[in-house]
CSV table of C-alpha atoms and ligand atoms in Angstrom, one decimal:
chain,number,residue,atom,x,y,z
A,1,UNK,CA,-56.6,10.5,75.5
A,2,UNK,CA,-56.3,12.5,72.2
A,3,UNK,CA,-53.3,12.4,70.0
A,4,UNK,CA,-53.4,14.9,67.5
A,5,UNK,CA,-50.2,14.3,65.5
A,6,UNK,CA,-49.9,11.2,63.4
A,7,UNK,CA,-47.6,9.8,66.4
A,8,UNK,CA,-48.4,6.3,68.2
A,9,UNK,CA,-49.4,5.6,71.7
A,10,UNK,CA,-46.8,4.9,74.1
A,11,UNK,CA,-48.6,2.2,76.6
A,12,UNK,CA,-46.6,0.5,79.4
A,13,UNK,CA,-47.7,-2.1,81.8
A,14,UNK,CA,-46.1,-1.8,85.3
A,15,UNK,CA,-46.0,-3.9,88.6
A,16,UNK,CA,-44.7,-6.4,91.1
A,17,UNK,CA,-42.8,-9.4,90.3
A,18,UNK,CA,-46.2,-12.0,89.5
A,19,UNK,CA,-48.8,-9.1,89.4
A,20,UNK,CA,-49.6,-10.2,85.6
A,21,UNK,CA,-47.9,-8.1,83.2
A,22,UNK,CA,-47.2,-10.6,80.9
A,23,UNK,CA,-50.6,-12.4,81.3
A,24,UNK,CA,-52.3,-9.2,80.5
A,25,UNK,CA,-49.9,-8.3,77.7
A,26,UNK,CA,-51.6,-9.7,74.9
A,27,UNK,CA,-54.9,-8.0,76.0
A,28,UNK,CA,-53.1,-4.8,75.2
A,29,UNK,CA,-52.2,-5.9,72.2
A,30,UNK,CA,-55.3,-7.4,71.2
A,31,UNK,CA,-57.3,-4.4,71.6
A,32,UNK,CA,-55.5,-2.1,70.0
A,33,UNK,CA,-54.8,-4.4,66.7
A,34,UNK,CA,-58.2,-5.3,66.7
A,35,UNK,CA,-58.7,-1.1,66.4
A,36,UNK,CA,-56.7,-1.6,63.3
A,37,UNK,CA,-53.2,0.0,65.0
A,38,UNK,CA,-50.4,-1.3,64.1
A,39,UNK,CA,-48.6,-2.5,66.9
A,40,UNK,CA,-44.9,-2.6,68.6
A,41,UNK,CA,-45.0,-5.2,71.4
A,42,UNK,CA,-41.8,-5.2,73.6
A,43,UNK,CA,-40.3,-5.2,77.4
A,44,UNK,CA,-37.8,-3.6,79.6
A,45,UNK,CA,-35.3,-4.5,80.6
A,46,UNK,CA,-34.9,-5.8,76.6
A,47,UNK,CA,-36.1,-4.8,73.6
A,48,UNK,CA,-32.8,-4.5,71.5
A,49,UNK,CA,-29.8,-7.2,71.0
A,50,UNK,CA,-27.9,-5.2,73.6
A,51,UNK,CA,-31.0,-4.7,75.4
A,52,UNK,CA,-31.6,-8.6,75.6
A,53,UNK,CA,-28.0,-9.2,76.6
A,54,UNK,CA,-28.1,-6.5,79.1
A,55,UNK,CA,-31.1,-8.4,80.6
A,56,UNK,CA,-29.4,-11.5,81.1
A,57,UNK,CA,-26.7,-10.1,83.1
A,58,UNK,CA,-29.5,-8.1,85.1
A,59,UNK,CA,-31.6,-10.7,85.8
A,60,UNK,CA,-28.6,-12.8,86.9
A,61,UNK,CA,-25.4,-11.1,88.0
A,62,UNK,CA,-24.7,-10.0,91.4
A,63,UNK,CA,-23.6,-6.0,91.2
A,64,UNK,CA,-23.9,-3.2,93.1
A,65,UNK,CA,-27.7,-0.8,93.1
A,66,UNK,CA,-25.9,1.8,91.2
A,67,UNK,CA,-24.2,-0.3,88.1
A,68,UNK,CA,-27.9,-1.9,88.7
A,69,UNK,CA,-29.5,1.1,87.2
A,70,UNK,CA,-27.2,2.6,85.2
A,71,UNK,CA,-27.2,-1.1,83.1
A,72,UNK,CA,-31.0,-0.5,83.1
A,73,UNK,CA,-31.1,3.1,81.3
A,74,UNK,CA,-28.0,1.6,79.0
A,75,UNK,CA,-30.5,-0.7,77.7
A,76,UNK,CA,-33.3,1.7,77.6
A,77,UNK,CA,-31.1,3.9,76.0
A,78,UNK,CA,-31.0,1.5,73.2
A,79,UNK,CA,-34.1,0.8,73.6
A,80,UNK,CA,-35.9,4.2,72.8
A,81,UNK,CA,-33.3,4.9,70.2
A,82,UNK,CA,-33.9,2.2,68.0
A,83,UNK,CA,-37.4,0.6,68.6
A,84,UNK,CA,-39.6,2.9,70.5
A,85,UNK,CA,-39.0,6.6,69.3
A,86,UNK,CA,-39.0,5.0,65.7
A,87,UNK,CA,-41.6,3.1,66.0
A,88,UNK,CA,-43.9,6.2,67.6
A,89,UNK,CA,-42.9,8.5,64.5
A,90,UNK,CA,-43.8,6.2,62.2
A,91,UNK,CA,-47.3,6.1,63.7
A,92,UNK,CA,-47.1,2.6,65.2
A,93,UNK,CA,-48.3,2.0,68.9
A,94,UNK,CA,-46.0,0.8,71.2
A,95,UNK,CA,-46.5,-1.4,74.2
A,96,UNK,CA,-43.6,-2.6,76.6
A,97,UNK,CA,-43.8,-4.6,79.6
A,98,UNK,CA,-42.3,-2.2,82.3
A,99,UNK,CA,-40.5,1.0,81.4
A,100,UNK,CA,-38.6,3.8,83.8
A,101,UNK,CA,-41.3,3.6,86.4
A,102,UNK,CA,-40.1,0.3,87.2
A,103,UNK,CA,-36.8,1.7,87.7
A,104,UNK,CA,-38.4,4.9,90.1
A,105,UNK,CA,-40.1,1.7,91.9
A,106,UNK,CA,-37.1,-1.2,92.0
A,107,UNK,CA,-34.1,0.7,91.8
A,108,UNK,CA,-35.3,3.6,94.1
A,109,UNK,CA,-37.9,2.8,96.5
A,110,UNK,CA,-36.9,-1.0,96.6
A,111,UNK,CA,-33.2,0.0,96.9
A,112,UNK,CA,-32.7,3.1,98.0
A,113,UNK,CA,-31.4,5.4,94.9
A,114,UNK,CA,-32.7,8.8,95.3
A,115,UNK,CA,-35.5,9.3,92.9
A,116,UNK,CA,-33.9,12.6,91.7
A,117,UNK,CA,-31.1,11.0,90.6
A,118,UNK,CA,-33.0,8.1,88.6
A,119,UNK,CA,-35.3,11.3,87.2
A,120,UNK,CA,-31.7,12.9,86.0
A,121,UNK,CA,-30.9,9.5,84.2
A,122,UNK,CA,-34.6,9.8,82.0
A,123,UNK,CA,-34.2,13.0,81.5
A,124,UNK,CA,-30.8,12.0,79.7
A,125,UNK,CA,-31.6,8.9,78.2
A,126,UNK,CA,-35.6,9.9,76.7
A,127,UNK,CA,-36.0,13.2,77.5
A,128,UNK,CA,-39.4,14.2,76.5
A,129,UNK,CA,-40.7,11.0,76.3
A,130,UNK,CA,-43.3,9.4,78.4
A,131,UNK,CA,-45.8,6.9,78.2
A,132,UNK,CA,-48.9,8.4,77.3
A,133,UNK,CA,-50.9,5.5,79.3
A,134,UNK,CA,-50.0,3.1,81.9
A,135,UNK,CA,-51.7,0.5,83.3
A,136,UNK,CA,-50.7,-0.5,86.6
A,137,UNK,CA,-51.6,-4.0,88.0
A,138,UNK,CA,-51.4,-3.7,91.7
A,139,UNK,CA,-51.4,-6.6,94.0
A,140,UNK,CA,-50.4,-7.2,97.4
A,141,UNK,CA,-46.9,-9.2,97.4
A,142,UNK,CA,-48.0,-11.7,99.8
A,143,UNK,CA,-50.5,-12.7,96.9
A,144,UNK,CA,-47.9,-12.2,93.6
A,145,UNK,CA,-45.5,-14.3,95.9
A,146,UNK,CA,-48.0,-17.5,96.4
A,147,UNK,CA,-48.7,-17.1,92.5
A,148,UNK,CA,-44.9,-17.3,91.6
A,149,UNK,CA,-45.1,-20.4,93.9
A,150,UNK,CA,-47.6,-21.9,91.8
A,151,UNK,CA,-46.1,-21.3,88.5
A,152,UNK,CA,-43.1,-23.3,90.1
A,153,UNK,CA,-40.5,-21.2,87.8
A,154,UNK,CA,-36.9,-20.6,88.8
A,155,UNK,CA,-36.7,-17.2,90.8
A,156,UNK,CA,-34.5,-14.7,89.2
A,157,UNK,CA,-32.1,-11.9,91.0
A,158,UNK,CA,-35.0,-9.7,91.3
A,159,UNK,CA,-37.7,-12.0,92.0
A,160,UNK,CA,-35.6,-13.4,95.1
A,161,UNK,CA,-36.0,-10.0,97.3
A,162,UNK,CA,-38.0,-10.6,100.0
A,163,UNK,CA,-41.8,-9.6,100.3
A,164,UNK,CA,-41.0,-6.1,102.0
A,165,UNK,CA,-38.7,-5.2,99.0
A,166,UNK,CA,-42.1,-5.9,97.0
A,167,UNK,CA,-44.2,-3.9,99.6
A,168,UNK,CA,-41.9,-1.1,99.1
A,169,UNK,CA,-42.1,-1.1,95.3
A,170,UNK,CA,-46.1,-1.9,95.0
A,171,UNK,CA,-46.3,2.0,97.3
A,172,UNK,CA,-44.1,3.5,95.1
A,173,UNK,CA,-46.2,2.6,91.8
A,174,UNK,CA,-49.5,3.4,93.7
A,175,UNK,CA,-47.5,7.0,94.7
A,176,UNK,CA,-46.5,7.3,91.3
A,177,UNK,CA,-50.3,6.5,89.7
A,178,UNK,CA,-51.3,9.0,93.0
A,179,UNK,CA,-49.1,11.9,91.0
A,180,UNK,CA,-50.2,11.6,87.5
A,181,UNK,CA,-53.8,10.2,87.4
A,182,UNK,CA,-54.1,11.6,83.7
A,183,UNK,CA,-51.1,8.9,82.7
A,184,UNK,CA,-51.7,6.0,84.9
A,185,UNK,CA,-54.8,3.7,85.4
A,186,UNK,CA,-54.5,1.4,88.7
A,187,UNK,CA,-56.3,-2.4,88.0
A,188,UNK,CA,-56.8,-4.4,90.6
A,189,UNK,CA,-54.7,-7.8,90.1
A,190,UNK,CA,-56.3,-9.8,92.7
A,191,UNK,CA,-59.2,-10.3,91.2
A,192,UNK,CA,-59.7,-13.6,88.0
A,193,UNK,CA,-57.6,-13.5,84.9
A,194,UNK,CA,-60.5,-12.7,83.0
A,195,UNK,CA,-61.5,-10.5,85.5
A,196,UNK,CA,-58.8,-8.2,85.1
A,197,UNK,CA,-58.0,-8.7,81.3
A,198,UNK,CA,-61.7,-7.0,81.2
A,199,UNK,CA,-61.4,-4.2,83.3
A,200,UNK,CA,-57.7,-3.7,81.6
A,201,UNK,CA,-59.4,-3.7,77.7
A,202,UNK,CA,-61.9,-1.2,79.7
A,203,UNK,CA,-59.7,1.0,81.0
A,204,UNK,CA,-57.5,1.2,77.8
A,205,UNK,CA,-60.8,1.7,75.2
A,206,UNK,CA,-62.0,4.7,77.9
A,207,UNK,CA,-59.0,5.8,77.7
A,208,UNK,CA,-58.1,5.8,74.2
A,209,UNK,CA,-61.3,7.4,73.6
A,210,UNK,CA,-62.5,4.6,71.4
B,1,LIG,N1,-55.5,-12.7,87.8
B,1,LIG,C1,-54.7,-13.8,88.0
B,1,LIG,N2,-55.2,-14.8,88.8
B,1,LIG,C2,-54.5,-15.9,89.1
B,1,LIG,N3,-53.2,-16.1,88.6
B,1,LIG,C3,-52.7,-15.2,87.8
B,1,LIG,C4,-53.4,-14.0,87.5
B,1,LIG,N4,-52.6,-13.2,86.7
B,1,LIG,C5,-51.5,-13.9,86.6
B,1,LIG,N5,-51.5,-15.1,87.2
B,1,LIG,C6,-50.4,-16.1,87.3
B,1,LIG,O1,-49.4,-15.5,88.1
B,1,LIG,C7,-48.1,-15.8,87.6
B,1,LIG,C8,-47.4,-14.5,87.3
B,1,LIG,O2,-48.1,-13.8,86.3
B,1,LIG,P1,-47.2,-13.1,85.2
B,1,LIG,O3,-46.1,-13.9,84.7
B,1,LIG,O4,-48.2,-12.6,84.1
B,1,LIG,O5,-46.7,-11.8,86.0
B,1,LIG,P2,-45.7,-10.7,85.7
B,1,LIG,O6,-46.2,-9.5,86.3
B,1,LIG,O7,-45.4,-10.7,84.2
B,1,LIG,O8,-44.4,-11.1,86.5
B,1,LIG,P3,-42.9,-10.8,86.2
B,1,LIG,O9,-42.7,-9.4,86.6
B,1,LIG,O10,-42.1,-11.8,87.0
B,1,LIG,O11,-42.6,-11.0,84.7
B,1,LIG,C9,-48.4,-16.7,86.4
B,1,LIG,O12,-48.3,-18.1,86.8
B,1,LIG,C10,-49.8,-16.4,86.0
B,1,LIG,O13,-50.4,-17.4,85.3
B,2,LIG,MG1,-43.7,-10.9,83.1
């Protein structure tokens, strides 16, 4: 991947509910600091005061699909206003823990919104922007689901939809990564932690061309 202006790299991680985004996370982070970047580390929904505050309620609120994703590009609006365009001009790299994908994949092919009418919201709330590399860690829900088990945590709004729901949105990333092989980079998630926190550092060096 070659950047030629002296603007960071936009990295998201993407996946189902217990796939391992936050497990693999510091990987990210790890590689690229240890490249000698300088580093923005953040998630979706979140990221800003607002951001964090319009997380709570989305993790926790019962509402309707719609205010659903509208609530999610009001905090991404936020989001890419104040942390995430600023950070990229001033050179830094940022890497967030889900970004619109997750909304193509949740609020559209888990819930039924039309993708072209999420793909309007983007284009008004970061148009332009995109993620120059995302790593997708794709697992079968059955498996994400026993792991949630395991970790015994308190389910929230979204982790409470039943496996098909996470069937529906594991396709849609895969369809997604299937579109734009240049952007995304598909790990297996099945496999050991340290399996896959190799192949991810991997995958983001061959990418990043370093
Ligand atoms: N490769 C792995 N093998 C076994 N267990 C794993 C693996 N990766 C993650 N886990 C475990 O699965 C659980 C979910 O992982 P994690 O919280 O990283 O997922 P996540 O994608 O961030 O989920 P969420 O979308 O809910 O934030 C954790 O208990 C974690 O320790
Ligand atoms: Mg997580």
């Amino acid at each position: 991947m070659k950047n030629s202006t002296n603007r960071g790299w936009f990295i998201t991680l993407e996946g189902i509910d217990g796939a391992g985004k936050s497990s693999q996370f510091s990987a990210v982070v790890d590689t690229l600091r240890g490249l000698g970047r300088k580093v923005v580390a953040t998630r979706e929904p979140g990221g800003t005061p607002l951001g964090e505050r319009l997380r709570e309620l989305l993790l926790s609120e019962a509402m309707s699909t719609s205010s659903e994703a509208l609530l999610m590009f009001a905090a991404r609006q936020e989001h890419v206003l104040h942390v995430i365009e600023p950070a990229l001009l001033r050179g830094n790299d940022v890497v967030c823990d889900r970004f619109t994908d997750a909304t193509l994949a949740y609020q559209g092919a888990g819930k039924g919104i039309p993708r072209d009418r999420l793909e309007s919201l983007a284009h008004w709330v970061h148009p332009g922007l995109a993620p120059d590399l995302t790593i997708l860690l794709d697992l079968p829900a059955e498996v994400a689901a026993q792991r949630m088990r395991e970790q015994g945590r308190q389910a929230d709004r979204f982790e409470r939809e039943p496996e098909e729901f996470f069937g529906r949105v594991r396709r849609q990333y895969l369809e997604l990564a299937r579109e734009q092989p240049g952007r995304w980079c598909v790990v297996d998630a099945s496999r050991s932690l340290d399996e896959v926190r190799e192949e991810v550092i991997q995958n983001l060096k061959n990418r990043l061309e370093v």
